[in-house]
Amino acid sequence: MDEERTQSLLQFMANQGLVPTLEEEAKRKNAIEKLNQIVLAWIKKVAWQRRLPKDQITSTCATILMYGSYGLGVHGSESDIDAVCVGPFFATMQEDFFIVLRNMLQSRPEVSELHCVKNAKVPLMRFEFNGISIDLPYAQLKVLSIPENVDILNPFLLRNIDETSWKSLSGVRANKHILQLVPNLEDLLKPDFECSSLFEPFPYAKKYARLVRIFLSASDHDELGDWVGWVKSRFSSLIVKLEEVQGLCDPNPTEYVDLHVAEPNIVFYWGLQPGRSSFTDIDSIKLDFMENIINNDQGSQGRIELSIVEASHLPKNAHFDTGSGKRLKACWRISDYNMQRRRPIYSQYLPHHFVGYVATTADTEYPSAGV
């Protein structure tokens, strides 16, 4: 019955035009190949304009990386293509990408409806290539050449890149991580595939012997919420810095509370894969991360502490051992004196997902809604 329903669903998608035909797929591949050829010619031209040595002009390359639905192979017949142009250190966004490459694209008969969106959080060029809509942001790496098979998860390639380039690459990195979790997306269509296993809590304490502890605190809960939100928005740069020194860093999104600290706080624990050395000095990383936070004016700030902890020393209330199969209710675990005053609220859409606390009528100290 499951197999019949799967085939029926696939047939329905095909009948509704939701599955690209072979001709449509060939058209997309042809557009990507031609776009790659244009980008390769572009970077050679920019290298020549920069008067680089002939051998460097010959060896330099740039490439196009796919992401989004097309990158995952789950696109429909009407889907656009999300791609990112990745270039070397000497090719700038403002001059070389938005002027030189734009002019080269504009001169091509296959390209139409070309627009430059420069003021977006992720600046990009948007155009149609043989009738296929393409969004193309730009990322600049600090290397001379970008091979077609570049490993965008390699932390050494991401060292010292600017924030715009990091944002432009975030979609590609997200796709790579998804494909690592589910190497063959067709498995999801098999009737015996247990989708529920994707949402099982991950046993961090069993997987990693050492973790990064990120402690955030503020004078009251309102300030803590703002402070945590701001710091989390800068986590991407912290991950890059950790991976430069240590290797793979696996961020656990679950938020915990240190009940031994009086002031409102949130604690994160991120897994560390054993690297080239027994990395223990995190002070320099903390200084760099704090500079990243302070340089972007956010307003009132709280306190932050970074440290390395052994998995065997994790607090018992962190509930890292998930072998029992119990779901994590975590995000906020408020200390006892607040629990007496506030009523916990759970999501009506996600069973056991803890949303926050609502003030009771007896709560005079905190008259407004919680978390």
Coordinates of C-alpha atoms in Angstrom, one line a residue, residues 156-359:
F156 CA 40.8 27.1 5.5
L157 CA 39.1 28.4 2.3
L158 CA 36.8 30.6 4.5
R159 CA 39.5 32.3 6.5
N160 CA 39.3 36.1 6.6
I161 CA 36.5 36.3 4.1
D162 CA 34.2 39.3 4.4
E163 CA 30.7 39.0 5.8
T164 CA 28.9 39.5 2.5
S165 CA 30.8 36.6 1.0
W166 CA 30.0 34.4 4.0
K167 CA 26.3 35.2 3.6
S168 CA 26.5 34.5 -0.1
L169 CA 28.0 31.0 0.6
S170 CA 25.6 30.1 3.4
G171 CA 23.1 28.6 1.1
V172 CA 25.7 26.3 -0.5
R173 CA 27.0 25.3 2.9
A174 CA 23.5 24.5 4.1
N175 CA 22.9 22.3 1.1
K176 CA 26.2 20.4 1.7
H177 CA 25.2 19.8 5.3
I178 CA 21.8 18.5 4.3
L179 CA 23.3 16.1 1.7
Q180 CA 25.7 14.8 4.4
L181 CA 22.7 14.0 6.6
V182 CA 20.7 12.5 3.8
P183 CA 23.2 11.4 1.1
N184 CA 20.5 10.2 -1.2
L185 CA 17.4 12.3 -1.1
E186 CA 15.5 9.6 -3.1
D187 CA 15.6 7.6 0.1
L188 CA 13.0 9.9 1.5
L189 CA 10.5 8.6 -1.0
K190 CA 11.0 5.0 0.0
P191 CA 8.1 3.7 2.1
D192 CA 10.5 2.0 4.6
F193 CA 12.4 5.3 5.3
E194 CA 11.9 6.4 8.9
C195 CA 11.5 10.2 8.6
S196 CA 11.1 10.4 12.4
S197 CA 14.7 9.4 12.8
L198 CA 15.7 12.8 11.3
F199 CA 14.2 14.5 14.4
E200 CA 15.7 12.3 17.1
P201 CA 17.8 14.3 19.6
F202 CA 21.5 14.0 18.8
P203 CA 23.7 12.4 21.5
Y204 CA 26.3 15.1 21.7
A205 CA 28.0 13.8 24.9
K206 CA 28.5 10.4 23.3
K207 CA 29.7 11.7 20.0
Y208 CA 32.1 14.3 21.2
A209 CA 34.6 14.0 24.1
R210 CA 35.2 17.8 24.3
L211 CA 32.8 20.7 23.8
V212 CA 32.8 24.5 23.6
R213 CA 30.7 26.1 26.4
I214 CA 29.2 29.5 25.5
F215 CA 27.8 31.3 28.5
L216 CA 25.6 34.4 28.0
S217 CA 24.1 36.4 30.8
A218 CA 22.5 39.8 31.4
S219 CA 20.9 41.8 34.3
D220 CA 17.3 40.9 33.4
H221 CA 15.3 38.6 31.1
D222 CA 14.4 41.3 28.6
E223 CA 18.1 42.3 28.2
L224 CA 19.1 38.7 28.0
G225 CA 16.7 38.0 25.2
D226 CA 18.1 40.9 23.1
W227 CA 21.7 39.9 24.0
V228 CA 21.3 36.2 23.1
G229 CA 19.6 37.2 19.8
W230 CA 22.4 39.5 18.9
V231 CA 25.2 37.0 19.8
K232 CA 23.4 34.2 17.9
S233 CA 23.3 36.4 14.8
R234 CA 27.1 36.5 14.9
F235 CA 27.6 32.8 15.5
S236 CA 28.6 32.1 12.0
S237 CA 31.9 34.0 12.5
L238 CA 32.5 32.2 15.7
I239 CA 32.1 28.8 14.0
V240 CA 34.6 29.9 11.3
K241 CA 37.2 30.9 13.9
L242 CA 36.8 27.7 15.9
E243 CA 37.2 25.6 12.7
E244 CA 40.3 27.5 11.7
V245 CA 42.0 26.4 14.9
Q246 CA 40.3 23.2 15.9
G247 CA 38.7 21.6 12.8
L248 CA 35.1 20.6 12.7
C249 CA 32.8 22.3 15.1
D250 CA 29.2 20.9 15.5
P251 CA 26.9 23.6 17.0
N252 CA 24.1 22.3 19.2
P253 CA 21.2 24.7 18.9
T254 CA 19.6 23.7 22.3
E255 CA 19.7 26.4 24.9
Y256 CA 20.3 25.6 28.6
V257 CA 20.4 27.5 31.8
D258 CA 23.1 27.4 34.5
L259 CA 21.0 27.1 37.7
H260 CA 24.0 27.9 39.8
V261 CA 24.2 31.4 38.5
A262 CA 21.8 34.0 39.9
E263 CA 21.6 36.3 36.9
P264 CA 19.5 35.3 33.9
N265 CA 21.6 33.3 31.5
I266 CA 21.7 31.0 28.5
V267 CA 24.4 28.3 27.9
F268 CA 25.3 26.6 24.6
Y269 CA 27.4 23.4 24.2
W270 CA 29.0 22.8 20.8
G271 CA 30.8 19.5 19.9
L272 CA 34.4 19.6 18.9
Q273 CA 35.9 16.9 16.6
P274 CA 39.5 16.0 17.6
G275 CA 41.8 18.2 15.5
R276 CA 45.4 18.5 14.8
S277 CA 46.2 19.5 18.3
S278 CA 44.7 19.4 21.8
F279 CA 43.2 22.8 21.5
T280 CA 42.5 24.4 24.9
D281 CA 43.3 28.1 24.6
I282 CA 40.1 29.8 23.6
D283 CA 40.9 33.3 24.9
S284 CA 42.2 34.6 21.5
I285 CA 39.0 33.3 19.8
K286 CA 36.9 35.1 22.4
L287 CA 38.7 38.4 21.8
D288 CA 38.2 38.1 18.1
F289 CA 34.5 37.2 18.5
M290 CA 33.9 40.0 21.0
E291 CA 35.5 42.5 18.6
N292 CA 33.1 41.2 15.9
I293 CA 30.2 41.8 18.2
I294 CA 31.3 45.2 19.5
N295 CA 32.2 46.6 16.1
N296 CA 28.6 46.3 15.1
D297 CA 26.7 48.7 17.3
Q298 CA 23.9 46.7 19.0
G299 CA 23.2 48.7 22.1
S300 CA 23.1 47.3 25.6
Q301 CA 25.4 44.3 26.0
G302 CA 25.5 41.4 28.4
R303 CA 28.3 39.1 29.5
I304 CA 29.9 36.3 27.5
E305 CA 32.3 33.5 28.5
L306 CA 33.8 30.9 26.3
S307 CA 35.5 27.7 27.6
I308 CA 36.4 24.1 26.7
V309 CA 34.7 21.4 28.8
E310 CA 35.0 17.6 28.8
A311 CA 31.9 15.7 28.0
S312 CA 32.3 13.8 31.3
H313 CA 32.1 17.1 33.2
L314 CA 28.8 18.3 31.7
P315 CA 26.1 19.2 34.2
K316 CA 23.6 16.5 34.9
N317 CA 20.7 18.9 34.2
A318 CA 21.9 19.4 30.6
H319 CA 20.2 16.1 29.6
F320 CA 22.7 15.3 26.9
D321 CA 22.3 11.6 27.1
T322 CA 19.3 10.9 24.9
G323 CA 19.6 7.2 24.7
S324 CA 16.3 6.8 26.5
G325 CA 14.5 8.1 23.5
K326 CA 12.9 11.0 25.4
R327 CA 12.4 14.2 23.5
L328 CA 14.2 17.3 24.5
K329 CA 11.7 19.9 25.8
A330 CA 14.5 22.3 25.9
C331 CA 15.0 25.7 25.0
W332 CA 14.6 27.7 28.1
R333 CA 15.0 26.0 31.5
I334 CA 14.3 28.8 34.0
S335 CA 15.5 28.5 37.6
D336 CA 13.1 27.5 40.4
Y337 CA 12.2 31.0 41.7
N338 CA 10.9 32.0 38.3
M339 CA 9.1 28.7 37.8
Q340 CA 7.1 29.4 40.9
R341 CA 5.9 32.6 39.4
R342 CA 5.3 31.7 35.8
R343 CA 3.2 29.1 33.8
P344 CA 5.1 27.1 31.1
I345 CA 3.6 27.2 27.6
Y346 CA 4.2 24.5 25.0
S347 CA 3.7 24.7 21.3
Q348 CA 0.3 23.7 19.9
Y349 CA 2.0 22.7 16.7
L350 CA 5.1 20.8 17.9
P351 CA 4.4 18.3 20.7
H352 CA 6.7 18.8 23.7
H353 CA 8.3 21.9 22.3
F354 CA 8.8 24.4 25.1
V355 CA 7.9 28.0 24.1
G356 CA 8.3 30.0 27.3
Y357 CA 6.6 31.2 30.4
V358 CA 3.5 33.4 30.9
A359 CA 3.2 35.5 34.0

